[in-house]
């Protein structure tokens, strides 16, 4: 069972990954080593999955400047930046 995890830089804010994500999203978030490619249709939670993955990587000690996060739209990129405070 995955315990709620605090987002870095946001005191008291935590996420219960198992409750918030479906099994496929959770799998992408829990992979720590190596790249992950997330491909899914509109409205399927790709941005949420990527934001949670970045938060989890940082939480496990990965330096933010070692993380490459790509998206195909400006809207998704802007959303990711607002959801990841302090990056």
Coordinates of N, CA, C and O in Angstrom, one line a residue:
X1 N 0.8 -1.2 0.0 CA 0.0 0.0 0.0 C 0.9 1.2 0.0 O 1.8 1.3 0.8
X2 N 0.6 2.2 -0.8 CA 1.3 3.4 -0.9 C 0.7 4.4 0.1 O -0.5 4.7 0.1
X3 N 1.6 5.0 0.9 CA 1.2 6.0 1.9 C 1.1 7.3 1.2 O 1.7 7.6 0.2
X4 N 0.2 8.2 1.8 CA 0.2 9.6 1.2 C 1.6 10.2 1.3 O 2.3 10.0 2.2
X5 N 1.9 10.9 0.3 CA 3.2 11.5 0.1 C 3.1 13.0 0.1 O 2.2 13.6 -0.6
X6 N 3.9 13.7 0.9 CA 3.9 15.2 0.8 C 4.6 15.7 -0.4 O 5.6 15.1 -0.8
X7 N 4.0 16.7 -1.0 CA 4.7 17.3 -2.2 C 5.8 18.2 -1.6 O 5.6 18.9 -0.6
X8 N 7.0 18.2 -2.3 CA 8.0 19.1 -1.8 C 7.7 20.5 -1.9 O 7.1 21.0 -2.8
X9 N 8.1 21.3 -0.8 CA 7.8 22.7 -0.8 C 6.4 23.1 -0.5 O 6.1 24.3 -0.5
X10 N 5.6 22.2 -0.2 CA 4.2 22.5 0.2 C 3.9 21.8 1.5 O 3.4 20.6 1.5
X11 N 4.1 22.4 2.6 CA 4.0 21.9 3.9 C 2.5 21.5 4.2 O 1.6 22.3 3.9
X12 N 2.3 20.2 4.6 CA 1.0 19.8 4.9 C 0.2 19.3 3.8 O -0.9 18.8 4.0
X13 N 0.6 19.5 2.5 CA -0.1 19.0 1.4 C 0.4 17.6 1.1 O 1.6 17.4 0.9
X14 N -0.5 16.6 1.0 CA -0.1 15.3 0.7 C -1.1 14.7 -0.3 O -2.2 15.2 -0.5
X15 N -0.6 13.6 -1.0 CA -1.4 13.0 -2.0 C -1.4 11.5 -1.7 O -0.3 10.9 -1.5
X16 N -2.5 10.9 -1.7 CA -2.7 9.4 -1.6 C -2.7 8.9 -3.1 O -3.8 8.9 -3.7
X17 N -1.5 8.5 -3.6 CA -1.4 8.2 -5.0 C -2.4 7.1 -5.4 O -3.0 7.1 -6.5
X18 N -2.6 6.1 -4.5 CA -3.4 4.9 -4.9 C -4.9 5.4 -5.0 O -5.6 4.8 -5.8
X19 N -5.3 6.4 -4.3 CA -6.7 6.9 -4.3 C -6.9 7.8 -5.5 O -7.9 7.9 -6.1
X20 N -5.9 8.6 -5.8 CA -6.0 9.7 -6.8 C -5.8 9.2 -8.2 O -6.2 9.8 -9.2
X21 N -5.1 8.1 -8.4 CA -4.7 7.6 -9.7 C -5.2 6.2 -10.0 O -5.4 5.4 -9.1
X22 N -5.5 6.0 -11.3 CA -5.9 4.6 -11.7 C -4.6 3.8 -11.8 O -3.5 4.3 -11.7
X23 N -4.8 2.4 -11.9 CA -3.6 1.6 -11.9 C -2.5 1.9 -12.9 O -1.3 1.8 -12.6
X24 N -2.9 2.3 -14.1 CA -1.9 2.6 -15.1 C -1.1 3.9 -14.8 O 0.1 4.0 -14.9
X25 N -1.9 4.9 -14.3 CA -1.3 6.1 -13.8 C -0.3 5.9 -12.7 O 0.8 6.4 -12.6
X26 N -0.8 5.1 -11.7 CA 0.0 4.8 -10.5 C 1.3 4.1 -10.9 O 2.4 4.4 -10.4
X27 N 1.2 3.2 -11.9 CA 2.5 2.5 -12.3 C 3.5 3.5 -12.9 O 4.7 3.4 -12.6
X28 N 3.0 4.4 -13.7 CA 3.9 5.5 -14.2 C 4.5 6.3 -13.1 O 5.7 6.7 -13.2
X29 N 3.8 6.6 -12.1 CA 4.3 7.4 -11.0 C 5.3 6.7 -10.2 O 6.2 7.3 -9.7
X30 N 5.1 5.4 -10.0 CA 5.9 4.6 -9.1 C 7.2 4.2 -9.7 O 8.1 3.8 -8.9
X31 N 7.4 4.2 -11.0 CA 8.7 3.9 -11.6 C 9.7 5.0 -11.3 O 9.4 6.2 -11.7
X32 N 10.7 4.7 -10.6 CA 11.7 5.7 -10.2 C 12.9 5.7 -11.2 O 13.3 6.8 -11.6
X33 N 13.4 4.6 -11.6 CA 14.6 4.6 -12.5 C 14.2 4.6 -14.0 O 13.4 3.8 -14.4
X34 N 14.8 5.5 -14.7 CA 14.6 5.5 -16.1 C 13.4 6.4 -16.6 O 12.6 6.8 -15.7
X35 N 13.3 6.6 -17.9 CA 12.3 7.4 -18.4 C 10.9 6.7 -18.5 O 10.9 5.4 -18.5
X36 N 9.9 7.4 -18.5 CA 8.5 6.9 -18.7 C 7.8 7.7 -19.8 O 7.8 8.9 -19.8
X37 N 7.2 7.0 -20.7 CA 6.5 7.6 -21.8 C 5.0 7.4 -21.4 O 4.5 6.3 -21.3
X38 N 4.3 8.5 -21.3 CA 2.8 8.5 -21.0 C 2.1 8.9 -22.3 O 2.2 10.1 -22.7
X39 N 1.3 8.0 -22.9 CA 0.5 8.3 -24.1 C -0.9 8.0 -23.7 O -1.2 6.8 -23.4
X40 N -1.8 8.9 -23.9 CA -3.2 8.6 -23.6 C -4.1 9.7 -24.3 O -3.6 10.8 -24.7
X41 N -5.4 9.5 -24.3 CA -6.3 10.4 -25.0 C -6.5 11.7 -24.1 O -6.2 11.8 -23.0
X42 N -7.2 12.6 -24.7 CA -7.6 13.9 -24.1 C -8.4 13.6 -22.8 O -9.3 12.7 -22.9
X43 N -8.1 14.3 -21.7 CA -8.9 14.2 -20.5 C -8.7 12.9 -19.7 O -9.4 12.6 -18.8
X44 N -7.6 12.2 -20.0 CA -7.4 10.9 -19.4 C -6.5 11.0 -18.1 O -6.3 10.0 -17.4
X45 N -6.0 12.2 -17.8 CA -5.2 12.4 -16.6 C -3.7 12.4 -16.9 O -2.9 12.2 -15.9
X46 N -3.2 12.6 -18.1 CA -1.8 12.6 -18.4 C -1.1 13.7 -17.6 O 0.0 13.4 -17.0
X47 N -1.6 14.9 -17.6 CA -0.9 16.0 -16.9 C -0.8 15.7 -15.4 O 0.2 15.8 -14.8
X48 N -1.9 15.2 -14.8 CA -1.9 14.8 -13.4 C -0.8 13.7 -13.1 O -0.1 13.8 -12.2
X49 N -0.8 12.8 -14.0 CA 0.2 11.7 -13.8 C 1.6 12.2 -13.9 O 2.4 11.8 -13.0
X50 N 1.9 13.1 -14.8 CA 3.2 13.6 -14.9 C 3.6 14.5 -13.7 O 4.7 14.4 -13.2
X51 N 2.7 15.3 -13.3 CA 2.9 16.1 -12.1 C 3.2 15.3 -10.9 O 4.1 15.5 -10.1
X52 N 2.4 14.3 -10.7 CA 2.6 13.4 -9.5 C 3.9 12.6 -9.6 O 4.6 12.4 -8.7
X53 N 4.3 12.2 -10.9 CA 5.6 11.6 -11.1 C 6.7 12.5 -10.7 O 7.7 12.1 -10.0
X54 N 6.7 13.7 -11.2 CA 7.8 14.7 -10.8 C 7.8 14.9 -9.3 O 8.9 14.8 -8.7
X55 N 6.7 15.0 -8.7 CA 6.7 15.2 -7.2 C 7.3 14.0 -6.5 O 8.1 14.2 -5.6
X56 N 6.9 12.8 -7.0 CA 7.5 11.6 -6.4 C 9.0 11.5 -6.6 O 9.7 11.1 -5.7
X57 N 9.5 11.8 -7.8 CA 10.9 11.8 -8.1 C 11.7 12.7 -7.1 O 12.7 12.4 -6.5
X58 N 11.1 13.9 -7.0 CA 11.8 14.9 -6.1 C 11.7 14.4 -4.7 O 12.7 14.5 -3.9
X59 N 10.6 13.9 -4.3 CA 10.5 13.4 -2.9 C 11.5 12.2 -2.6 O 11.9 12.1 -1.5
X60 N 11.8 11.5 -3.6 CA 12.8 10.4 -3.4 C 14.2 10.8 -3.6 O 15.1 10.0 -3.5
X61 N 14.5 12.1 -3.8 CA 15.8 12.6 -3.8 C 16.4 13.0 -5.1 O 17.5 13.4 -5.2
X62 N 15.6 12.9 -6.2 CA 16.1 13.3 -7.5 C 16.1 14.8 -7.6 O 15.1 15.5 -7.2
X63 N 17.2 15.4 -8.0 CA 17.3 16.9 -8.1 C 16.4 17.3 -9.3 O 16.4 16.8 -10.3
X64 N 15.7 18.4 -9.0 CA 14.8 18.9 -10.1 C 15.4 19.2 -11.4 O 14.9 19.0 -12.4
X65 N 16.7 19.7 -11.3 CA 17.4 20.0 -12.6 C 17.8 18.8 -13.4 O 18.4 18.9 -14.5
X66 N 17.6 17.6 -12.8 CA 17.9 16.3 -13.5 C 16.6 15.7 -14.1 O 16.7 14.6 -14.6
X67 N 15.5 16.4 -14.1 CA 14.2 15.9 -14.6 C 13.8 16.6 -15.8 O 13.8 17.9 -15.9
X68 N 13.6 15.9 -16.9 CA 13.1 16.4 -18.1 C 11.6 16.1 -18.3 O 11.2 14.9 -18.3
X69 N 10.8 17.1 -18.4 CA 9.4 16.9 -18.5 C 8.9 17.6 -19.8 O 9.1 18.8 -20.0
X70 N 8.4 16.8 -20.7 CA 7.9 17.3 -22.0 C 6.5 17.1 -22.2 O 5.9 16.1 -21.7
X71 N 5.9 18.0 -22.9 CA 4.5 17.9 -23.3 C 4.3 18.6 -24.7 O 5.2 19.3 -25.1
X72 N 3.2 18.3 -25.3 CA 3.0 18.8 -26.7 C 2.2 20.1 -26.7 O 2.1 20.7 -27.8
X73 N 1.7 20.5 -25.6 CA 0.8 21.7 -25.7 C 1.3 22.7 -24.6 O 1.8 22.4 -23.6
X74 N 1.1 24.0 -25.0 CA 1.5 25.0 -24.0 C 0.5 25.0 -22.8 O 1.0 25.3 -21.7
X75 N -0.7 24.6 -23.0 CA -1.7 24.6 -21.9 C -1.2 23.5 -20.9 O -1.2 23.8 -19.7
X76 N -0.8 22.4 -21.3 CA -0.4 21.3 -20.4 C 0.9 21.8 -19.7 O 1.1 21.6 -18.5
X77 N 1.8 22.4 -20.4 CA 3.0 22.9 -19.8 C 2.8 23.9 -18.8 O 3.3 23.9 -17.7
X78 N 1.9 24.8 -19.0 CA 1.5 25.9 -18.0 C 0.8 25.2 -16.8 O 1.1 25.6 -15.7
X79 N 0.0 24.3 -17.1 CA -0.7 23.6 -16.0 C 0.3 22.9 -15.1 O 0.3 22.9 -13.8
X80 N 1.3 22.2 -15.7 CA 2.3 21.5 -14.9 C 3.1 22.4 -14.0 O 3.4 22.1 -12.9
X81 N 3.5 23.6 -14.6 CA 4.3 24.5 -13.9 C 3.5 25.1 -12.7 O 4.1 25.3 -11.6
X82 N 2.2 25.3 -12.8 CA 1.4 25.8 -11.7 C 1.2 24.8 -10.6 O 1.0 25.1 -9.5
X83 N 1.1 23.5 -11.0 CA 0.9 22.4 -10.1 C 2.1 22.0 -9.3 O 2.1 21.3 -8.4
X84 N 3.3 22.4 -9.8 CA 4.6 22.0 -9.2 C 5.2 23.3 -8.6 O 6.1 23.9 -9.1
X85 N 4.8 23.6 -7.4 CA 5.3 24.9 -6.8 C 6.8 24.7 -6.5 O 7.3 23.6 -6.1
X86 N 7.5 25.8 -6.6 CA 8.9 25.8 -6.3 C 9.8 25.3 -7.4 O 11.0 25.2 -7.2
X87 N 9.3 24.9 -8.5 CA 10.2 24.4 -9.6 C 10.4 25.4 -10.6 O 9.6 26.3 -10.9

